[in-house]
CSV table of C-alpha atoms and ligand atoms in Angstrom, one decimal:
chain,number,residue,atom,x,y,z
A,1,UNK,CA,0.0,0.0,0.1
A,2,UNK,CA,1.2,3.5,-0.9
A,3,UNK,CA,-0.4,6.6,0.8
A,4,UNK,CA,-0.3,10.2,-0.5
A,5,UNK,CA,-1.6,13.3,1.2
A,6,UNK,CA,-2.5,16.7,-0.4
A,7,UNK,CA,-2.0,19.4,2.3
A,8,UNK,CA,-3.5,22.0,0.1
A,9,UNK,CA,-6.8,20.3,0.2
A,10,UNK,CA,-6.6,19.3,4.0
A,11,UNK,CA,-9.0,21.3,6.2
A,12,UNK,CA,-7.3,20.1,9.4
A,13,UNK,CA,-10.3,18.3,10.7
A,14,UNK,CA,-8.0,15.6,12.2
A,15,UNK,CA,-9.9,12.5,11.3
A,16,UNK,CA,-6.8,11.0,9.9
A,17,UNK,CA,-4.7,11.4,13.1
A,18,UNK,CA,-7.7,10.2,15.1
A,19,UNK,CA,-8.3,7.1,13.0
A,20,UNK,CA,-4.7,5.9,12.1
A,21,UNK,CA,-2.4,7.7,14.4
A,22,UNK,CA,0.6,5.5,13.5
A,23,UNK,CA,0.4,6.7,9.9
A,24,UNK,CA,-1.0,10.3,10.1
A,25,UNK,CA,-0.2,13.2,12.4
A,26,UNK,CA,-1.1,16.9,12.2
A,27,UNK,CA,1.4,19.8,11.8
A,28,UNK,CA,1.9,21.6,15.2
A,29,UNK,CA,1.4,25.1,13.6
A,30,UNK,CA,-0.9,24.6,10.6
A,31,UNK,CA,-2.9,21.6,11.9
A,32,UNK,CA,-2.7,20.1,8.3
A,33,UNK,CA,-1.9,16.5,7.7
A,34,UNK,CA,1.5,15.0,8.2
A,35,UNK,CA,2.2,11.7,6.6
A,36,UNK,CA,4.4,9.7,8.9
A,37,UNK,CA,4.9,6.6,6.8
A,38,UNK,CA,3.9,6.5,3.1
A,39,UNK,CA,4.2,2.8,3.1
A,40,UNK,CA,2.4,1.6,6.2
A,41,UNK,CA,2.7,-2.0,7.6
A,42,UNK,CA,-0.2,-4.4,6.8
A,43,UNK,CA,-1.7,-4.1,10.3
A,44,UNK,CA,-2.4,-0.5,9.5
A,45,UNK,CA,-4.1,-1.0,6.2
A,46,UNK,CA,-7.7,-1.2,7.5
A,47,UNK,CA,-7.2,2.1,9.7
A,48,UNK,CA,-5.6,3.9,6.7
A,49,UNK,CA,-8.4,2.9,4.4
A,50,UNK,CA,-10.9,4.1,6.9
A,51,UNK,CA,-9.0,7.4,7.4
A,52,UNK,CA,-9.0,8.0,3.7
A,53,UNK,CA,-12.7,7.4,3.5
A,54,UNK,CA,-13.4,9.6,6.5
A,55,UNK,CA,-11.3,12.5,5.4
A,56,UNK,CA,-13.8,15.3,4.7
A,57,UNK,CA,-11.7,17.0,2.2
A,58,UNK,CA,-10.6,14.0,0.2
A,59,UNK,CA,-7.0,14.8,0.9
A,60,UNK,CA,-5.8,11.2,1.3
A,61,UNK,CA,-5.1,8.9,-1.5
A,62,UNK,CA,-4.5,5.2,-1.0
A,63,UNK,CA,-2.9,3.1,-3.8
A,64,UNK,CA,-3.4,-0.6,-3.0
A,65,UNK,CA,-0.5,-2.6,-4.5
A,66,UNK,CA,-1.4,-6.0,-5.8
B,1,UNK,CA,-43.8,18.2,-10.6
B,2,UNK,CA,-44.7,17.0,-7.1
B,3,UNK,CA,-43.6,19.1,-4.2
B,4,UNK,CA,-43.0,16.7,-1.3
B,5,UNK,CA,-42.6,19.3,1.3
B,6,UNK,CA,-44.9,22.1,0.2
B,7,UNK,CA,-44.5,24.5,3.1
B,8,UNK,CA,-41.2,24.3,4.9
B,9,UNK,CA,-39.0,21.8,6.7
B,10,UNK,CA,-40.8,20.0,9.4
B,11,UNK,CA,-39.3,20.4,12.9
B,12,UNK,CA,-41.6,18.5,15.2
B,13,UNK,CA,-40.3,15.3,16.6
B,14,UNK,CA,-42.6,12.2,16.7
B,15,UNK,CA,-44.6,12.0,20.0
B,16,UNK,CA,-42.9,9.7,22.4
B,17,UNK,CA,-39.6,9.6,20.4
B,18,UNK,CA,-37.8,12.7,21.5
B,19,UNK,CA,-34.6,11.4,19.8
B,20,UNK,CA,-36.0,10.7,16.4
B,21,UNK,CA,-36.0,13.2,13.5
B,22,UNK,CA,-39.4,14.3,12.2
B,23,UNK,CA,-41.3,11.3,10.9
B,24,UNK,CA,-42.1,12.9,7.4
B,25,UNK,CA,-38.4,13.1,6.7
B,26,UNK,CA,-37.9,9.4,7.6
B,27,UNK,CA,-40.6,8.5,5.2
B,28,UNK,CA,-39.2,10.7,2.5
B,29,UNK,CA,-35.8,9.2,2.7
B,30,UNK,CA,-37.4,5.7,1.7
B,31,UNK,CA,-39.1,7.1,-1.4
B,32,UNK,CA,-37.4,10.2,-2.4
B,33,UNK,CA,-33.9,10.9,-0.9
B,34,UNK,CA,-33.7,14.0,-2.9
B,35,UNK,CA,-37.1,15.7,-2.9
B,36,UNK,CA,-38.6,19.0,-3.8
B,37,UNK,CA,-39.3,21.4,-1.1
B,38,UNK,CA,-41.0,24.8,-1.1
B,39,UNK,CA,-39.1,27.2,1.1
B,40,UNK,CA,-41.2,29.5,3.2
B,41,UNK,CA,-40.0,32.6,1.2
B,42,UNK,CA,-41.4,30.9,-2.0
B,43,UNK,CA,-38.0,29.6,-3.2
B,44,UNK,CA,-38.4,26.1,-4.9
B,45,UNK,CA,-35.5,24.0,-3.7
B,46,UNK,CA,-34.7,20.6,-2.3
B,47,UNK,CA,-34.4,18.5,0.8
B,48,UNK,CA,-31.9,15.6,0.9
B,49,UNK,CA,-32.5,12.9,3.4
B,50,UNK,CA,-30.2,10.0,2.2
B,51,UNK,CA,-26.8,9.6,3.8
B,52,UNK,CA,-24.7,8.8,0.6
B,53,UNK,CA,-26.2,11.8,-1.2
B,54,UNK,CA,-25.9,14.3,1.6
B,55,UNK,CA,-22.3,13.3,2.0
B,56,UNK,CA,-21.6,13.6,-1.8
B,57,UNK,CA,-23.1,17.1,-1.9
B,58,UNK,CA,-21.2,18.2,1.2
B,59,UNK,CA,-17.9,17.2,-0.5
B,60,UNK,CA,-18.7,18.7,-3.9
B,61,UNK,CA,-17.3,22.2,-4.5
B,62,UNK,CA,-20.2,23.0,-7.0
B,63,UNK,CA,-22.3,23.5,-4.0
B,64,UNK,CA,-21.7,26.8,-2.0
B,65,UNK,CA,-22.1,27.7,1.7
B,66,UNK,CA,-22.3,31.3,0.9
B,67,UNK,CA,-24.6,32.9,3.3
B,68,UNK,CA,-26.1,35.4,1.0
B,69,UNK,CA,-27.3,32.7,-1.3
B,70,UNK,CA,-29.3,30.9,1.3
B,71,UNK,CA,-33.0,30.6,1.9
B,72,UNK,CA,-34.4,30.0,5.3
B,73,UNK,CA,-35.9,26.5,5.4
B,74,UNK,CA,-38.2,26.8,8.4
B,75,UNK,CA,-41.4,28.7,8.8
B,76,UNK,CA,-40.5,31.4,11.4
B,77,UNK,CA,-42.0,34.9,11.6
B,78,UNK,CA,-38.7,36.4,12.3
B,79,UNK,CA,-37.4,35.8,8.8
B,80,UNK,CA,-40.7,36.6,6.8
B,81,UNK,CA,-40.4,39.0,4.0
B,82,UNK,CA,-36.8,40.0,4.9
B,83,UNK,CA,-33.6,39.6,3.0
B,84,UNK,CA,-30.9,37.9,4.9
B,85,UNK,CA,-28.3,40.2,6.3
B,86,UNK,CA,-25.0,40.4,4.6
B,87,UNK,CA,-22.4,37.9,5.9
B,88,UNK,CA,-19.9,39.8,8.2
B,89,UNK,CA,-16.3,39.6,7.1
B,90,UNK,CA,-14.5,36.7,8.8
B,91,UNK,CA,-17.6,34.7,9.2
B,92,UNK,CA,-16.0,31.8,7.4
B,93,UNK,CA,-18.7,29.1,7.9
B,94,UNK,CA,-20.7,31.1,5.4
B,95,UNK,CA,-18.0,31.4,2.7
B,96,UNK,CA,-16.4,29.2,0.1
B,97,UNK,CA,-12.8,28.5,-0.9
B,98,UNK,CA,-10.4,30.3,-1.2
B,99,UNK,CA,-11.7,32.9,1.3
B,100,UNK,CA,-12.9,30.0,3.5
B,101,UNK,CA,-9.6,28.2,3.4
B,102,UNK,CA,-7.7,31.4,4.2
B,103,UNK,CA,-9.7,32.1,7.4
B,104,UNK,CA,-9.9,28.4,8.5
B,105,UNK,CA,-6.1,27.9,8.2
B,106,UNK,CA,-5.6,30.6,10.8
B,107,UNK,CA,-7.3,28.2,13.3
B,108,UNK,CA,-6.6,24.6,12.3
B,109,UNK,CA,-3.3,24.4,14.2
B,110,UNK,CA,-5.3,25.2,17.5
B,111,UNK,CA,-7.6,22.3,17.3
B,112,UNK,CA,-5.5,19.3,16.4
B,113,UNK,CA,-6.0,15.9,18.0
B,114,UNK,CA,-2.8,16.3,20.0
B,115,UNK,CA,-3.6,19.7,21.4
B,116,UNK,CA,-7.1,18.6,22.4
B,117,UNK,CA,-5.7,15.5,24.2
B,118,UNK,CA,-3.4,17.8,26.1
B,119,UNK,CA,-6.6,19.4,27.6
B,120,UNK,CA,-7.7,16.1,29.1
B,121,UNK,CA,-6.5,16.6,32.6
B,122,UNK,CA,-8.0,20.1,32.9
B,123,UNK,CA,-11.3,19.0,31.4
B,124,UNK,CA,-11.5,16.0,33.8
B,125,UNK,CA,-10.8,18.5,36.7
B,126,UNK,CA,-13.6,20.8,35.5
B,127,UNK,CA,-16.0,17.8,35.3
B,128,UNK,CA,-15.0,16.5,38.7
B,129,UNK,CA,-15.5,19.9,40.3
B,130,UNK,CA,-19.0,20.2,39.0
B,131,UNK,CA,-19.8,16.8,40.0
B,132,UNK,CA,-18.6,17.5,43.5
B,133,UNK,CA,-20.7,20.5,43.7
B,134,UNK,CA,-23.7,18.5,42.6
B,135,UNK,CA,-23.0,15.8,45.2
B,136,UNK,CA,-22.5,18.4,47.9
B,137,UNK,CA,-25.9,20.0,47.2
B,138,UNK,CA,-27.5,16.6,47.1
B,139,UNK,CA,-30.3,15.3,44.9
B,140,UNK,CA,-32.1,16.5,42.9
B,141,UNK,CA,-30.0,18.5,40.2
B,142,UNK,CA,-30.7,20.2,36.9
B,143,UNK,CA,-28.1,18.6,34.7
B,144,UNK,CA,-28.0,21.3,32.0
B,145,UNK,CA,-27.2,24.1,34.3
B,146,UNK,CA,-25.2,22.2,36.8
B,147,UNK,CA,-23.0,20.1,34.4
B,148,UNK,CA,-23.7,20.1,30.7
B,149,UNK,CA,-23.5,23.7,29.9
B,150,UNK,CA,-20.8,24.4,32.5
B,151,UNK,CA,-18.2,22.1,31.1
B,152,UNK,CA,-18.0,23.3,27.5
B,153,UNK,CA,-18.4,26.8,28.5
B,154,UNK,CA,-15.5,26.9,30.9
B,155,UNK,CA,-13.3,25.0,28.5
B,156,UNK,CA,-14.0,27.3,25.5
B,157,UNK,CA,-13.6,30.4,27.8
B,158,UNK,CA,-10.3,29.2,29.0
B,159,UNK,CA,-9.2,28.3,25.5
B,160,UNK,CA,-10.2,31.6,23.9
B,161,UNK,CA,-9.3,33.7,27.0
B,162,UNK,CA,-12.8,34.9,27.8
B,163,UNK,CA,-13.4,35.6,31.5
B,164,UNK,CA,-15.8,32.9,32.7
B,165,UNK,CA,-17.4,35.4,35.1
B,166,UNK,CA,-18.7,37.3,32.0
B,167,UNK,CA,-20.4,34.2,30.5
B,168,UNK,CA,-23.9,35.4,31.3
B,169,UNK,CA,-23.5,37.9,28.5
B,170,UNK,CA,-23.2,35.2,25.7
B,171,UNK,CA,-25.0,32.4,27.4
B,172,UNK,CA,-28.2,34.3,27.5
B,173,UNK,CA,-27.8,36.2,24.2
B,174,UNK,CA,-26.9,33.1,22.2
B,175,UNK,CA,-29.8,31.1,23.6
B,176,UNK,CA,-32.0,34.0,22.7
B,177,UNK,CA,-30.5,34.2,19.1
B,178,UNK,CA,-31.0,30.5,18.5
B,179,UNK,CA,-34.7,30.7,19.7
B,180,UNK,CA,-36.8,30.7,16.6
B,181,UNK,CA,-39.8,32.1,18.4
B,182,UNK,CA,-38.2,35.3,19.4
B,183,UNK,CA,-38.9,38.5,17.3
B,184,UNK,CA,-36.5,39.9,15.0
B,185,UNK,CA,-36.0,43.1,17.0
B,186,UNK,CA,-35.2,41.3,20.2
B,187,UNK,CA,-32.7,38.9,18.3
B,188,UNK,CA,-31.0,41.8,16.6
B,189,UNK,CA,-30.7,43.6,19.9
B,190,UNK,CA,-29.1,40.4,21.5
B,191,UNK,CA,-26.8,40.1,18.5
B,192,UNK,CA,-25.8,43.7,18.9
B,193,UNK,CA,-25.0,43.2,22.6
B,194,UNK,CA,-22.9,40.2,22.0
B,195,UNK,CA,-21.0,42.0,19.2
B,196,UNK,CA,-20.4,45.0,21.4
B,197,UNK,CA,-19.1,42.7,24.2
B,198,UNK,CA,-16.8,40.8,21.9
B,199,UNK,CA,-15.5,44.0,20.4
B,200,UNK,CA,-14.7,45.4,23.7
B,201,UNK,CA,-13.0,42.0,24.7
B,202,UNK,CA,-10.8,42.2,21.6
B,203,UNK,CA,-9.8,45.7,22.5
B,204,UNK,CA,-8.8,44.4,26.0
B,205,UNK,CA,-6.7,41.5,24.4
B,206,UNK,CA,-5.0,44.1,22.2
B,207,UNK,CA,-4.1,46.1,25.2
B,208,UNK,CA,-3.1,43.2,27.4
B,209,UNK,CA,-2.5,40.1,25.4
B,210,UNK,CA,-2.3,36.9,27.4
B,211,UNK,CA,-1.6,33.3,26.5
B,212,UNK,CA,-4.8,32.4,24.9
B,213,UNK,CA,-6.3,31.8,21.4
B,214,UNK,CA,-7.9,35.3,21.0
B,215,UNK,CA,-4.8,37.1,22.1
B,216,UNK,CA,-2.8,35.0,19.6
B,217,UNK,CA,-5.1,36.0,16.8
B,218,UNK,CA,-5.1,39.7,17.9
B,219,UNK,CA,-1.4,39.9,18.1
B,220,UNK,CA,-0.9,37.7,15.0
B,221,UNK,CA,-1.9,40.7,13.0
B,222,UNK,CA,-3.6,38.7,10.1
B,223,UNK,CA,-7.2,39.8,11.0
B,224,UNK,CA,-8.8,43.2,11.3
B,225,UNK,CA,-11.2,44.1,14.1
B,226,UNK,CA,-14.4,43.0,12.3
B,227,UNK,CA,-12.8,39.7,11.3
B,228,UNK,CA,-11.6,39.1,14.9
B,229,UNK,CA,-15.1,39.8,16.2
B,230,UNK,CA,-16.6,37.3,13.8
B,231,UNK,CA,-14.0,34.7,14.9
B,232,UNK,CA,-14.7,35.2,18.5
B,233,UNK,CA,-18.4,34.9,17.9
B,234,UNK,CA,-18.1,31.8,15.8
B,235,UNK,CA,-15.8,30.0,18.3
B,236,UNK,CA,-17.7,31.0,21.4
B,237,UNK,CA,-21.1,30.1,20.2
B,238,UNK,CA,-20.0,26.9,18.4
B,239,UNK,CA,-18.0,25.9,21.5
B,240,UNK,CA,-20.6,25.9,24.1
B,241,UNK,CA,-24.3,25.4,22.8
B,242,UNK,CA,-23.4,22.4,20.7
B,243,UNK,CA,-21.5,20.2,23.1
B,244,UNK,CA,-23.7,21.3,26.1
B,245,UNK,CA,-26.7,19.9,24.2
B,246,UNK,CA,-24.9,16.8,23.2
B,247,UNK,CA,-24.0,16.1,26.8
B,248,UNK,CA,-27.5,16.7,28.3
B,249,UNK,CA,-29.5,15.0,25.5
B,250,UNK,CA,-26.9,12.1,25.4
B,251,UNK,CA,-27.4,11.6,29.1
B,252,UNK,CA,-31.2,11.6,28.6
B,253,UNK,CA,-30.8,9.1,25.8
B,254,UNK,CA,-28.6,6.8,27.9
B,255,UNK,CA,-31.1,7.0,30.9
B,256,UNK,CA,-33.9,6.0,28.5
B,257,UNK,CA,-31.8,3.0,27.2
B,258,UNK,CA,-30.9,1.3,30.4
B,259,UNK,CA,-29.3,-1.8,28.8
B,260,UNK,CA,-27.0,0.5,26.8
B,261,UNK,CA,-26.2,2.5,29.9
B,262,UNK,CA,-25.3,-0.7,31.7
B,263,UNK,CA,-23.0,-1.7,28.8
B,264,UNK,CA,-21.4,1.7,28.8
B,265,UNK,CA,-20.6,1.8,32.5
B,266,UNK,CA,-19.4,-1.8,32.6
B,267,UNK,CA,-16.9,-1.3,29.8
B,268,UNK,CA,-14.4,1.5,29.7
B,269,UNK,CA,-13.4,0.5,26.1
B,270,UNK,CA,-16.9,1.5,25.0
B,271,UNK,CA,-16.4,5.2,25.6
B,272,UNK,CA,-15.1,6.2,22.1
B,273,UNK,CA,-17.6,4.2,20.0
B,274,UNK,CA,-20.3,5.3,22.4
B,275,UNK,CA,-19.5,8.9,21.7
B,276,UNK,CA,-19.7,8.4,17.9
B,277,UNK,CA,-23.0,6.5,18.2
B,278,UNK,CA,-24.6,9.2,20.3
B,279,UNK,CA,-23.4,11.8,17.8
B,280,UNK,CA,-25.0,9.7,15.0
B,281,UNK,CA,-28.1,8.9,16.8
B,282,UNK,CA,-28.9,12.4,18.2
B,283,UNK,CA,-27.4,14.7,15.4
B,284,UNK,CA,-28.4,17.9,17.2
B,285,UNK,CA,-28.2,20.2,14.2
B,286,UNK,CA,-32.0,20.3,14.1
B,287,UNK,CA,-32.5,21.4,10.6
B,288,UNK,CA,-29.2,19.9,9.1
B,289,UNK,CA,-27.0,21.9,6.7
B,290,UNK,CA,-27.6,23.9,3.7
B,291,UNK,CA,-25.8,24.2,0.3
B,292,UNK,CA,-26.6,26.1,-2.8
B,293,UNK,CA,-25.9,25.0,-6.4
B,294,UNK,CA,-23.3,27.3,-8.1
B,295,UNK,CA,-24.2,25.8,-11.5
B,296,UNK,CA,-26.6,23.3,-13.0
B,297,UNK,CA,-25.7,19.9,-11.5
B,298,UNK,CA,-27.1,16.5,-11.8
B,299,UNK,CA,-27.2,14.4,-8.7
B,300,UNK,CA,-28.6,10.8,-8.7
B,301,UNK,CA,-30.1,11.5,-12.0
B,302,UNK,CA,-31.9,14.6,-10.7
B,303,UNK,CA,-31.3,18.0,-12.3
B,304,UNK,CA,-30.5,20.7,-9.9
B,305,UNK,CA,-30.5,24.2,-11.3
B,306,UNK,CA,-28.0,26.9,-10.4
B,307,UNK,CA,-29.1,28.9,-7.4
B,308,UNK,CA,-31.4,26.2,-6.0
B,309,UNK,CA,-30.9,25.5,-2.2
B,310,UNK,CA,-30.5,22.0,-0.8
B,311,UNK,CA,-31.4,21.4,2.8
B,312,UNK,CA,-29.2,18.4,3.8
B,313,UNK,CA,-31.1,16.9,6.6
B,314,UNK,CA,-28.3,15.3,8.6
B,315,UNK,CA,-30.4,14.0,11.4
B,316,UNK,CA,-32.5,12.0,8.9
B,317,UNK,CA,-29.4,11.0,6.8
B,318,UNK,CA,-27.8,9.6,10.0
B,319,UNK,CA,-30.8,7.3,10.3
B,320,UNK,CA,-30.3,5.9,6.8
B,321,UNK,CA,-30.6,2.1,7.0
B,322,UNK,CA,-28.4,1.8,4.0
B,323,UNK,CA,-25.4,3.2,6.0
B,324,UNK,CA,-26.4,2.2,9.5
B,325,UNK,CA,-28.4,-1.0,10.0
B,326,UNK,CA,-31.4,-0.6,12.4
B,327,UNK,CA,-30.7,3.1,12.5
B,328,UNK,CA,-33.4,3.9,15.1
B,329,UNK,CA,-31.7,1.8,17.7
B,330,UNK,CA,-29.2,3.3,20.0
B,331,UNK,CA,-26.4,0.7,19.8
B,332,UNK,CA,-23.2,1.8,21.5
B,333,UNK,CA,-21.4,-1.3,20.3
B,334,UNK,CA,-21.8,-0.4,16.6
B,335,UNK,CA,-19.2,1.2,14.4
B,336,UNK,CA,-20.9,4.6,13.7
B,337,UNK,CA,-17.9,6.3,12.0
B,338,UNK,CA,-18.9,8.1,8.9
B,339,UNK,CA,-21.9,9.8,10.5
B,340,UNK,CA,-22.6,13.4,9.4
B,341,UNK,CA,-23.1,14.9,12.9
B,342,UNK,CA,-20.0,17.2,12.3
B,343,UNK,CA,-20.8,17.7,8.6
B,344,UNK,CA,-18.5,16.7,5.8
B,345,UNK,CA,-16.3,18.5,3.2
B,346,UNK,CA,-14.1,21.4,3.9
B,347,UNK,CA,-16.5,22.9,6.5
B,348,UNK,CA,-16.5,19.8,8.6
B,349,UNK,CA,-16.5,21.0,12.2
B,350,UNK,CA,-13.3,22.5,13.3
B,351,UNK,CA,-14.0,21.9,17.0
B,352,UNK,CA,-14.9,18.2,16.7
B,353,UNK,CA,-11.8,16.8,18.4
B,354,UNK,CA,-12.5,19.1,21.3
B,355,UNK,CA,-16.2,18.1,21.4
B,356,UNK,CA,-15.1,14.3,21.4
B,357,UNK,CA,-12.8,14.8,24.3
B,358,UNK,CA,-15.4,16.8,26.3
B,359,UNK,CA,-18.0,14.1,25.7
B,360,UNK,CA,-15.8,11.1,26.5
B,361,UNK,CA,-14.9,12.7,29.7
B,362,UNK,CA,-18.4,14.2,30.5
B,363,UNK,CA,-20.4,10.9,30.1
B,364,UNK,CA,-17.8,8.7,31.7
B,365,UNK,CA,-17.4,10.9,34.8
B,366,UNK,CA,-21.1,11.6,35.2
B,367,UNK,CA,-22.2,7.9,35.3
B,368,UNK,CA,-19.1,6.9,37.4
B,369,UNK,CA,-19.9,9.4,40.0
B,370,UNK,CA,-23.6,8.8,40.1
B,371,UNK,CA,-24.3,5.2,39.1
B,372,UNK,CA,-27.8,5.5,40.3
B,373,UNK,CA,-28.6,8.6,38.3
B,374,UNK,CA,-32.2,8.7,37.0
B,375,UNK,CA,-34.7,11.3,35.7
B,376,UNK,CA,-36.5,13.2,38.3
B,377,UNK,CA,-39.5,13.7,36.1
B,378,UNK,CA,-41.3,11.4,33.5
B,379,UNK,CA,-39.6,11.3,30.3
B,380,UNK,CA,-42.3,13.0,28.4
B,381,UNK,CA,-42.2,16.0,30.7
B,382,UNK,CA,-38.5,16.9,29.8
B,383,UNK,CA,-38.8,20.1,27.9
B,384,UNK,CA,-37.4,19.5,24.4
B,385,UNK,CA,-35.7,22.3,22.3
B,386,UNK,CA,-37.9,21.7,19.3
B,387,UNK,CA,-37.9,25.5,18.5
B,388,UNK,CA,-34.2,25.9,18.6
B,389,UNK,CA,-31.6,25.7,15.9
B,390,UNK,CA,-29.6,23.2,18.1
B,391,UNK,CA,-31.8,20.4,19.3
B,392,UNK,CA,-31.6,19.2,23.0
B,393,UNK,CA,-33.3,19.6,26.3
B,394,UNK,CA,-34.0,22.9,27.9
B,395,UNK,CA,-33.4,21.3,31.3
B,396,UNK,CA,-32.9,17.7,32.7
B,397,UNK,CA,-34.0,17.2,36.2
B,398,UNK,CA,-32.1,14.2,37.6
B,399,UNK,CA,-31.9,12.5,40.9
B,400,UNK,CA,-29.8,9.7,42.6
B,401,UNK,CA,-29.5,7.7,45.8
B,402,UNK,CA,-27.2,9.7,48.0
C,1,SF4,S1,-8.7,14.0,7.8
C,1,SF4,FE1,-8.2,15.0,5.9
C,1,SF4,S2,-8.7,17.1,6.2
C,1,SF4,FE2,-8.6,16.2,8.2
C,1,SF4,S3,-6.4,16.5,8.8
C,1,SF4,FE3,-6.5,14.5,7.9
C,1,SF4,S4,-6.0,15.0,5.8
C,1,SF4,FE4,-6.6,16.9,6.7
C-alpha cells in the first residue's frame, strides 16, 4: 500500500490522526496532515483505508499494491 | 412536478420519540432521498435525506455555503419578508474557498487531536469539580445548568481567553438568538449586545495580550477588528451550545436506554464508540445543513438548477438504514464512524476533536460518580428544544441515591 496526502486540500479536521495515528499526524502550527509513513505496515491497512474514507476534504489517496 | 414538502422543513419530533428526526423526513428518505421542497419565502429548492447523497453534496465544490445565497428552510415569523443580512467579514462558515480556506487555516493548528488531548487533565478536573458540587448540594439536580453547559463553557472560555465570570452575556444572548420564536428586534438587539461585548473584549486583548487563542489572533496581525469579532463569535457560540446539548441529550438518551447505559458503565473501552454512536443517533443540528448549487448539477439522475438550495437533513441522513443497519436503535457497540453529525467536506466541524474529548470525559465521569442517576420527572415532561436551531433539552431534572 502507498499513501499520499495533499496538504493543500486538507482542512485540518484531524480525522486521519484520530483514526490511524501510526500513519498520520497533524502539523503543530498549521494543523494540516503530516504523513508519517507513506508505506504503512499491513496491520495499519484497515485504519488507513478508513481514514481516507473519513477525510472530509478527500486529501488522502491510497494506492493498493497488488 | 410533485412538491413533497410544500410549506417548509418539518421540525416537530414524533410523539414519544424525542430522539428521532421528524417522521415525514424518515418516510421521504425511503421514497425520495432528494425531494422537492418549497421554502417559506417561496423559493423552490430541495431536501436531501439520504446519507450517501448528503455526504456527496457536502464534498462537492459545486455546492456553495455562501450565506447570502441561502433561503431559510423553516417557517418562522422572524425571517418573513426580509432579505438575509449580509455575511460579516471573517464569518467563514458562510464562505467558500479560497476565502474560507484562508480564514480556517488561521485556526486549524489550534484544534489538532494532539492539542485537544493535552486538555484532558484540565477537562477532567472541571467535570469533577462540577460533579462534586452536585453531590454536595445533594439530589435532585438540573443537569443542563449544573453540568452540561458548565463544562464546554468553561473549556471554551479558557481556550479563547474569555473571562468565565462574563459568561452570562453570551449564554443568555446566544440562547435567545437561537430561539426561533423570538422576534427579529429582540434577536437583533441580543446580537448587537454580543458583538459589542466581543468588540470590547478584543480591545482588552490588544491592550493586554495573554496566553490564549484570541490574544494570539489579535497579536498575529492577520485579522482586522471586524474579522476578529466574527472569529470570536463563531468559536464562542459553536463551542458551548453544541457540546452542552450533546452532553445533556446524550445523558437523557442513555437513561432512556438502560441496557445501553449498563454496557457503557461496565466497559471503559466503549467510551469512544459510544460517543460516535450518540453523535449519530442524536445529530443535534436540528435542521441539518444547507448548500446552494453554483451551477446546473445532476445528482442521482436529478437535475438541480443553479441557485437552488438544498437542505441536507443530517439527522435523517444519519438514520439511513443503507449506511447504519437498524438506525433507530441506539447501539453503542456499533461502528458509527462516517456519520454526518459534524458535517463533511471542507466545512467539517473544526472543533470536533474538542467536542469528542469533552463528551468522552463528560459521560464517563457523570455515570461513574452517580451510578444510580435517573430522571426526576417522567420522560415526556422533559422540555425539548424543538424551537431551537440546536436540538436538545431545555433542562434535565435528575436525581440519585445519596
Ligand atoms: S482527515 Fe483529511 S482534512 Fe482532516 S486533517 Fe486529515 S488529511 Fe486533513
